[in-house]
Amino acid sequence: MNITSLITRRTAVAASTVVLAALAIAPTTAAAAAPAAAPAAPTSASWSRTVQTPSDVLASTPWKTTSAVDQNGDRIALDDPAVSNFVGWAYFKADGTFTMYNLDDSPKMHGDWSVTPDGSSRWIAAKNDAGQVLFQRVVPIVQLDKNVFTYRVYPNPADSTVFYDIVHTKTNHVEPGTDGRGPGAHGDGADGHGDYHFNSGNSH
């Protein structure tokens, strides 16, 4: 073998080695250069589970009357005759029924309720034990969120310049007569037929 042949063979081997090395590196380099996959966007189903309607919010917790404010922003004592009839515990059930109690846990009224889709007003129909409607009332809602529920009452419906905002706050007070087991819409007795004493002035 002459020197020229030896040099040519070494050159060919070196060139082959360089080509193989380049081929081995290329896929790794391409993979490194590729952009990371974008995270999956949340589905509409998961988003919809976080959205509550005004009715959902009202039914999400028991409520306690904690304050009252007049049209001038002045606080009114809860035992003031102008607002005392609106004071108590309120339980709005998801099935469209409600029960209300005085702060001493004595029964106050029960019936049906609803809130407009835009959350602007609440309707109640108070019923007696026979299921007959005793009265219906619609009140404008001033604030409704997971912690506060405030509605407005007018002593004289013909005069909108005088009003009281009745403020309720979220509470964990167990509904009287239920032992925390669920709605007590049909009375507080163990058989579900307790006696409700309707208070016609308690338009809570």
XYZ file of N, CA and C in Angstrom:
612
model
N 0.860 -1.182 0.000
C 0.000 0.000 0.000
C 0.892 1.227 0.000
N 0.605 2.158 -0.914
C 1.429 3.370 -0.977
C 0.873 4.429 -0.053
N 1.629 5.463 0.120
C 1.266 6.545 1.046
C 0.001 7.242 0.595
N -0.152 7.419 -0.710
C -1.323 8.141 -1.242
C -2.598 7.381 -0.909
N -2.574 6.058 -1.059
C -3.769 5.249 -0.764
C -4.123 5.308 0.718
N -3.081 5.271 1.559
C -3.313 5.331 3.004
C -3.965 6.630 3.407
N -3.504 7.728 2.859
C -4.064 9.055 3.185
C -5.510 9.134 2.728
N -5.770 8.605 1.522
C -7.131 8.669 0.961
C -8.088 7.877 1.837
N -7.630 6.644 2.281
C -8.500 5.818 3.113
C -8.768 6.496 4.456
N -7.792 7.086 5.080
C -7.983 7.777 6.368
C -8.930 8.963 6.210
N -8.795 9.642 5.082
C -9.666 10.807 4.840
C -11.109 10.361 4.714
N -11.359 9.248 4.029
C -12.717 8.739 3.844
C -13.326 8.312 5.169
N -12.531 7.617 6.008
C -13.023 7.196 7.323
C -13.397 8.395 8.179
N -12.557 9.405 8.162
C -12.821 10.625 8.952
C -14.091 11.296 8.481
N -14.268 11.376 7.186
C -15.458 12.028 6.623
C -16.710 11.260 7.024
N -16.646 9.927 7.000
C -17.799 9.103 7.381
C -18.158 9.315 8.850
N -17.104 9.418 9.665
C -17.347 9.639 11.103
C -18.062 10.957 11.346
N -17.672 11.985 10.637
C -18.295 13.313 10.774
C -19.752 13.247 10.361
N -20.075 12.551 9.276
C -21.458 12.449 8.794
C -22.330 11.730 9.803
N -21.819 10.605 10.353
C -22.595 9.853 11.339
C -22.863 10.670 12.598
N -21.860 11.414 13.014
C -22.034 12.262 14.203
C -23.108 13.316 13.952
N -23.104 13.892 12.768
C -24.095 14.928 12.431
C -25.500 14.344 12.442
N -25.626 13.116 11.916
C -26.942 12.482 11.886
C -27.436 12.176 13.293
N -26.539 11.815 14.185
C -26.931 11.510 15.566
C -27.371 12.754 16.311
N -26.767 13.884 16.023
C -27.058 15.135 16.729
C -28.323 15.784 16.204
N -28.598 15.666 14.922
C -29.687 16.402 14.286
C -31.038 16.188 14.945
N -31.478 14.945 15.247
C -32.800 14.786 15.869
C -32.888 15.446 17.230
N -31.792 15.346 18.014
C -31.797 15.971 19.336
C -31.919 17.470 19.226
N -31.194 18.056 18.294
C -31.248 19.505 18.103
C -32.625 19.933 17.657
N -33.242 19.165 16.767
C -34.572 19.512 16.284
C -35.592 19.432 17.410
N -35.446 18.397 18.250
C -36.378 18.258 19.366
C -36.244 19.416 20.330
N -34.988 19.851 20.542
C -34.771 20.966 21.470
C -35.343 22.247 20.901
N -35.309 22.375 19.586
C -35.779 23.615 18.964
C -37.300 23.669 18.890
N -37.979 22.517 18.965
C -39.436 22.506 18.836
C -40.075 23.182 20.042
N -41.088 24.031 19.843
C -41.745 24.717 20.963
C -42.511 23.742 21.834
N -42.585 24.045 23.139
C -43.318 23.189 24.069
C -44.807 23.249 23.746
N -45.487 22.143 23.963
C -46.916 22.102 23.685
C -47.654 23.045 24.630
N -48.633 23.798 24.106
C -49.394 24.732 24.931
C -50.284 23.965 25.885
N -50.462 24.473 27.125
C -51.347 23.790 28.077
C -52.768 23.768 27.555
N -53.495 22.722 27.892
C -54.878 22.588 27.421
C -55.748 23.669 28.040
N -56.584 24.262 27.228
C -57.495 25.291 27.721
C -58.576 24.641 28.557
N -59.060 25.341 29.609
C -60.133 24.763 30.426
C -61.378 24.541 29.585
N -62.056 23.456 29.828
C -63.254 23.166 29.065
C -64.418 24.014 29.563
N -65.411 24.185 28.716
C -66.570 24.967 29.121
C -67.308 24.299 30.263
N -67.229 22.956 30.333
C -67.922 22.242 31.418
C -67.329 22.602 32.769
N -65.968 22.637 32.857
C -65.344 22.968 34.134
C -65.608 24.411 34.503
N -65.688 25.281 33.515
C -65.964 26.691 33.794
C -67.386 26.860 34.304
N -68.333 26.162 33.698
C -69.731 26.342 34.075
C -69.980 25.933 35.519
N -69.193 25.017 36.065
C -69.401 24.594 37.442
C -69.065 25.686 38.447
N -68.316 26.690 38.037
C -67.923 27.746 38.956
C -68.883 28.933 38.919
N -69.817 28.943 37.993
C -70.732 30.068 37.837
C -72.027 29.785 38.588
N -72.403 30.701 39.499
C -73.632 30.553 40.260
C -74.635 31.612 39.843
N -75.888 31.233 39.757
C -76.947 32.192 39.503
C -77.282 32.899 40.817
N -78.003 34.030 40.766
C -78.417 34.678 42.018
C -79.210 33.735 42.927
N -80.045 32.879 42.328
C -80.795 31.917 43.144
C -79.858 30.939 43.835
N -78.824 30.491 43.116
C -77.841 29.588 43.713
C -77.175 30.234 44.921
N -76.823 31.505 44.768
C -76.140 32.221 45.852
C -77.038 32.325 47.080
N -78.301 32.686 46.868
C -79.201 32.848 48.003
C -79.428 31.527 48.727
N -79.454 30.441 47.969
C -79.707 29.127 48.571
C -78.445 28.461 49.112
N -77.299 29.096 48.941
C -76.030 28.455 49.290
C -75.714 28.467 50.775
N -76.437 29.263 51.554
C -76.097 29.402 52.972
C -77.307 29.879 53.758
N -77.371 29.598 55.051
C -78.373 30.243 55.903
C -77.992 31.714 56.077
N -78.984 32.546 56.431
C -78.750 33.981 56.589
C -79.280 34.462 57.932
N -78.577 35.437 58.490
C -79.002 36.070 59.740
C -79.118 37.571 59.521
N -80.220 38.156 59.995
C -80.360 39.611 59.921
C -79.392 40.231 60.922
N -78.498 41.075 60.427
C -77.468 41.634 61.307
C -77.517 43.155 61.436
N -78.187 43.829 60.524
C -78.282 45.280 60.650
C -79.368 45.816 59.730
N -79.711 47.067 59.957
C -80.686 47.771 59.116
C -80.222 49.211 58.978
N -80.409 49.774 57.792
C -79.950 51.132 57.498
C -81.075 51.883 56.791
N -81.299 53.141 57.175
C -82.364 53.902 56.513
C -81.847 54.632 55.282
N -82.709 55.401 54.665
C -82.365 56.079 53.415
C -81.259 57.117 53.576
N -80.983 57.518 54.809
C -79.910 58.486 55.069
C -78.588 57.800 55.410
N -78.594 56.476 55.443
C -77.384 55.752 55.799
C -77.218 55.563 57.287
N -78.233 55.936 58.062
C -78.158 55.783 59.515
C -78.579 54.369 59.923
N -77.849 53.791 60.850
C -78.177 52.461 61.332
C -79.413 52.516 62.219
N -80.261 51.521 62.055
C -81.489 51.418 62.839
C -81.374 50.185 63.736
N -81.675 50.332 65.004
C -81.613 49.202 65.932
C -82.577 48.112 65.474
N -82.146 46.879 65.587
C -82.968 45.775 65.092
C -84.254 45.580 65.891
N -84.316 46.150 67.088
C -85.560 46.055 67.845
C -86.464 47.262 67.621
N -86.063 48.162 66.718
C -86.906 49.292 66.355
C -88.140 48.760 65.631
N -89.335 49.218 65.997
C -90.562 48.722 65.362
C -90.573 48.864 63.835
N -89.781 49.794 63.318
C -89.768 49.996 61.865
C -89.132 48.824 61.122
N -88.246 48.080 61.809
C -87.541 46.985 61.125
C -87.599 45.654 61.861
N -88.073 45.640 63.093
C -87.995 44.424 63.910
C -88.719 43.237 63.286
N -89.749 43.505 62.496
C -90.493 42.405 61.879
C -89.706 41.685 60.785
N -88.587 42.253 60.378
C -87.785 41.662 59.307
C -86.557 40.917 59.837
N -86.460 40.790 61.138
C -85.264 40.231 61.765
C -85.427 38.737 62.043
N -84.371 37.969 61.760
C -84.420 36.553 62.081
C -83.428 35.729 61.277
N -83.652 34.409 61.291
C -82.865 33.458 60.508
C -83.655 33.104 59.263
N -82.975 32.993 58.128
C -83.664 32.644 56.882
C -82.940 31.495 56.185
N -83.735 30.551 55.680
C -83.197 29.374 54.981
C -83.929 29.222 53.648
N -83.226 29.524 52.576
C -83.791 29.416 51.233
C -83.286 28.117 50.612
N -84.193 27.196 50.352
C -83.807 25.884 49.841
C -83.706 25.898 48.315
N -82.879 25.005 47.801
C -82.696 24.906 46.356
C -83.955 24.433 45.642
N -84.886 23.826 46.392
C -86.121 23.346 45.763
C -87.183 24.426 45.645
N -86.826 25.691 46.025
C -87.764 26.796 45.883
C -88.650 27.032 47.086
N -88.361 26.366 48.208
C -89.103 26.619 49.436
C -88.200 27.345 50.430
N -88.809 28.009 51.412
C -88.021 28.704 52.432
C -88.660 28.499 53.794
N -87.841 28.654 54.823
C -88.327 28.708 56.197
C -87.609 29.848 56.896
N -88.325 30.511 57.804
C -87.748 31.623 58.558
C -88.105 31.469 60.030
N -87.191 31.952 60.879
C -87.347 31.834 62.322
C -86.952 33.146 62.966
N -87.536 33.408 64.130
C -87.088 34.541 64.920
C -85.725 34.188 65.522
N -85.025 35.188 66.032
C -83.680 34.934 66.552
C -83.672 34.044 67.788
N -84.840 33.846 68.407
C -84.918 32.890 69.518
C -85.247 31.489 69.016
N -85.174 31.299 67.698
C -85.418 30.021 67.028
C -86.886 29.617 66.958
N -87.782 30.489 67.361
C -89.209 30.162 67.231
C -89.625 30.313 65.764
N -90.523 29.435 65.273
C -90.945 29.499 63.866
C -91.574 30.840 63.524
N -91.324 31.259 62.298
C -91.791 32.575 61.861
C -92.706 32.453 60.650
N -92.236 31.861 59.582
C -93.055 31.639 58.402
C -92.347 30.676 57.464
N -93.100 30.174 56.495
C -92.519 29.314 55.482
C -93.341 29.456 54.203
N -92.778 29.002 53.084
C -93.485 29.123 51.817
C -92.566 28.902 50.640
N -92.827 29.636 49.566
C -92.055 29.512 48.327
C -91.295 30.797 48.046
N -90.217 30.681 47.283
C -89.409 31.855 46.958
C -88.805 31.729 45.568
N -88.380 32.883 45.039
C -87.606 32.904 43.788
C -86.864 34.231 43.709
N -85.829 34.239 42.882
C -85.061 35.453 42.601
C -85.024 35.616 41.088
N -85.169 36.837 40.611
C -85.120 37.072 39.175
C -83.739 36.679 38.637
N -83.663 36.246 37.375
C -82.375 35.813 36.810
C -81.268 36.846 36.928
N -81.633 38.136 36.884
C -80.602 39.166 36.991
C -80.305 39.554 38.437
N -80.983 38.909 39.397
C -80.713 39.172 40.807
C -81.239 40.502 41.310
N -82.195 41.097 40.601
C -82.668 42.435 40.983
C -83.761 42.414 42.043
N -84.470 41.298 42.189
C -85.533 41.252 43.187
C -85.794 39.831 43.660
N -86.394 39.736 44.843
C -86.766 38.447 45.420
C -88.255 38.422 45.668
N -88.872 37.299 45.357
C -90.307 37.098 45.589
C -90.481 36.001 46.626
N -91.437 36.187 47.537
C -91.818 35.112 48.448
C -93.340 35.010 48.492
N -93.801 33.810 48.728
C -95.214 33.561 48.993
C -95.277 32.800 50.307
N -95.758 33.462 51.357
C -95.872 32.816 52.664
C -97.134 31.959 52.691
N -97.006 30.763 53.284
C -98.135 29.832 53.302
C -98.442 29.377 54.726
N -99.689 28.963 54.934
C -100.030 28.370 56.219
C -99.752 26.871 56.168
N -100.059 26.170 57.236
C -99.740 24.747 57.301
C -100.531 23.919 56.285
N -101.639 24.482 55.809
C -102.445 23.779 54.813
C -101.949 24.034 53.389
N -100.901 24.871 53.263
C -100.356 25.170 51.947
C -101.043 26.316 51.235
N -101.949 27.001 51.930
C -102.637 28.141 51.321
C -101.769 29.394 51.410
N -101.742 30.170 50.334
C -100.935 31.385 50.296
C -101.568 32.458 51.179
N -100.793 32.980 52.085
C -101.257 34.031 52.998
C -100.946 35.413 52.449
N -99.796 35.562 51.856
C -99.465 36.818 51.170
C -98.272 36.567 50.260
N -98.081 37.470 49.311
C -96.916 37.455 48.427
C -96.238 38.810 48.511
N -94.951 38.806 48.339
C -94.224 40.077 48.406
C -92.982 40.024 47.528
N -92.720 41.130 46.859
C -91.505 41.291 46.059
C -90.707 42.448 46.652
N -89.415 42.222 46.882
C -88.555 43.290 47.395
C -87.343 43.435 46.476
N -86.901 44.681 46.243
C -85.683 44.868 45.445
C -84.450 44.421 46.232
N -83.526 43.786 45.527
C -82.273 43.345 46.152
C -81.217 44.423 45.969
N -80.597 44.828 47.059
C -79.546 45.841 47.037
C -78.178 45.197 46.858
N -77.957 44.075 47.531
C -76.686 43.344 47.434
C -76.940 41.862 47.646
N -76.297 41.055 46.812
C -76.392 39.604 46.978
C -75.088 38.975 46.513
N -74.324 38.451 47.472
C -73.129 37.692 47.156
C -73.015 36.570 48.178
N -71.914 35.870 48.190
C -71.809 34.694 49.059
C -71.786 35.032 50.544
N -71.590 36.319 50.884
C -71.494 36.702 52.290
C -72.587 37.649 52.766
N -73.197 38.395 51.852
C -74.162 39.428 52.238
C -75.398 39.362 51.345
N -76.557 39.476 51.971
C -77.837 39.566 51.257
C -78.608 40.733 51.857
N -78.823 41.764 51.055
C -79.526 42.956 51.517
C -80.682 43.268 50.588
N -81.856 43.470 51.164
C -83.006 43.894 50.363
C -83.589 45.167 50.963
N -84.445 45.825 50.202
C -84.992 47.135 50.589
C -86.495 47.034 50.808
N -86.963 47.653 51.862
C -88.402 47.703 52.135
C -88.836 49.157 52.250
N -90.061 49.427 51.793
C -90.640 50.758 51.843
C -91.841 50.736 52.775
N -91.795 51.481 53.893
C -92.947 51.520 54.809
C -94.229 51.948 54.103
N -94.083 52.890 53.190
C -95.211 53.362 52.385
C -94.862 53.124 50.918
N -95.460 52.132 50.295
C -95.120 51.814 48.900
C -95.267 52.994 47.941
N -96.080 53.963 48.329
C -96.287 55.118 47.458
C -95.191 56.169 47.607
N -94.311 55.985 48.606
C -93.239 56.954 48.861
C -91.887 56.254 48.803
N -91.190 56.423 47.707
C -89.898 55.746 47.527
C -88.736 56.494 48.162
N -89.021 57.642 48.802
C -87.937 58.412 49.418
C -87.621 57.921 50.829
N -88.496 57.116 51.401
C -88.276 56.578 52.741
C -88.196 55.061 52.638
N -87.067 54.518 53.085
C -86.895 53.066 52.992
C -85.897 52.580 54.034
N -85.850 51.261 54.177
C -84.883 50.616 55.068
C -84.221 49.468 54.306
N -82.913 49.402 54.386
C -82.171 48.281 53.819
C -81.932 47.271 54.932
N -82.438 46.074 54.729
C -82.325 45.011 55.722
C -81.144 44.131 55.331
N -80.125 44.103 56.182
C -78.860 43.436 55.860
C -78.782 42.072 56.550
N -78.494 41.056 55.749
C -78.290 39.703 56.272
C -76.865 39.268 55.949
N -76.284 38.497 56.831
C -74.952 37.970 56.574
C -74.968 36.444 56.674
N -74.021 35.854 55.993
C -73.881 34.397 55.976
C -73.692 33.873 57.398
N -74.309 32.738 57.704
C -74.178 32.154 59.033
C -74.107 30.634 58.901
N -73.630 29.980 59.943
C -73.634 28.517 59.971
C -74.663 28.000 60.967
N -75.619 28.865 61.331
C -76.654 28.496 62.291
C -77.521 27.367 61.719
N -77.552 26.250 62.414
C -78.342 25.106 61.958
C -79.830 25.434 62.055
N -80.568 25.055 61.025
C -82.002 25.350 61.036
C -82.673 24.691 62.232
N -83.407 25.449 63.034
C -84.064 24.895 64.218
C -84.978 23.716 63.853
N -84.909 22.678 64.673
C -85.771 21.530 64.478
C -85.280 20.509 63.489
N -84.135 20.762 62.845
C -83.648 19.813 61.841
C -82.438 19.029 62.311
N -81.771 19.488 63.363
C -80.539 18.850 63.838
C -79.511 18.754 62.729
N -79.572 19.708 61.801
C -78.618 19.733 60.713
C -78.869 18.705 59.639
N -80.033 18.041 59.669
C -80.284 16.964 58.706
C -80.916 17.461 57.423
N -81.385 18.695 57.393
C -81.969 19.178 56.145
C -83.120 20.127 56.394
N -83.879 20.439 55.340
C -84.964 21.424 55.433
C -86.003 21.056 56.476
N -86.564 22.097 57.079
C -87.645 21.892 58.028
C -88.889 22.622 57.560
N -89.171 22.527 56.279
C -90.233 23.321 55.674
C -91.629 22.914 56.125
N -91.742 21.753 56.774
C -93.074 21.306 57.165
C -93.220 21.212 58.675
N -92.460 21.999 59.388
C -92.596 22.021 60.838
C -91.362 21.533 61.535
N -91.349 21.660 62.868
C -90.157 21.307 63.616
C -90.362 20.062 64.463
N -91.413 19.319 64.246
C -91.618 18.089 64.992
C -90.834 16.954 64.380
N -90.647 15.895 65.158
C -89.848 14.769 64.682
C -90.500 14.076 63.493
N -91.841 14.169 63.398
C -92.514 13.511 62.288
C -92.708 14.435 61.105
N -92.124 15.654 61.180
C -92.223 16.566 60.057
C -93.544 17.308 60.001
N -94.331 17.293 61.094
C -95.629 17.970 61.072
C -95.751 18.915 62.262
N -94.660 19.607 62.573
C -94.689 20.529 63.696
C -95.610 21.704 63.426
N -95.981 22.418 64.460
C -96.933 23.516 64.344
C -96.203 24.809 64.017
N -96.548 25.424 62.903
C -95.983 26.720 62.545
C -96.942 27.811 62.967
N -96.447 28.790 63.674
C -97.252 29.920 64.098
C -96.907 31.095 63.191
N -97.794 31.394 62.283
C -97.506 32.447 61.311
C -97.591 33.805 61.965
N -96.582 34.635 61.719
C -96.544 36.003 62.213
C -96.784 36.921 61.028
N -97.958 37.468 60.912
C -98.328 38.227 59.716
C -97.507 39.485 59.536
N -96.860 39.941 60.604
C -96.057 41.155 60.466
C -94.614 40.863 60.063
N -94.198 39.612 60.135
C -92.799 39.266 59.865
C -92.565 39.031 58.384
N -92.620 40.083 57.627
C -92.398 39.977 56.175
C -90.924 40.017 55.894
N -90.215 39.017 56.342
C -88.744 38.941 56.277
C -88.267 38.835 54.833
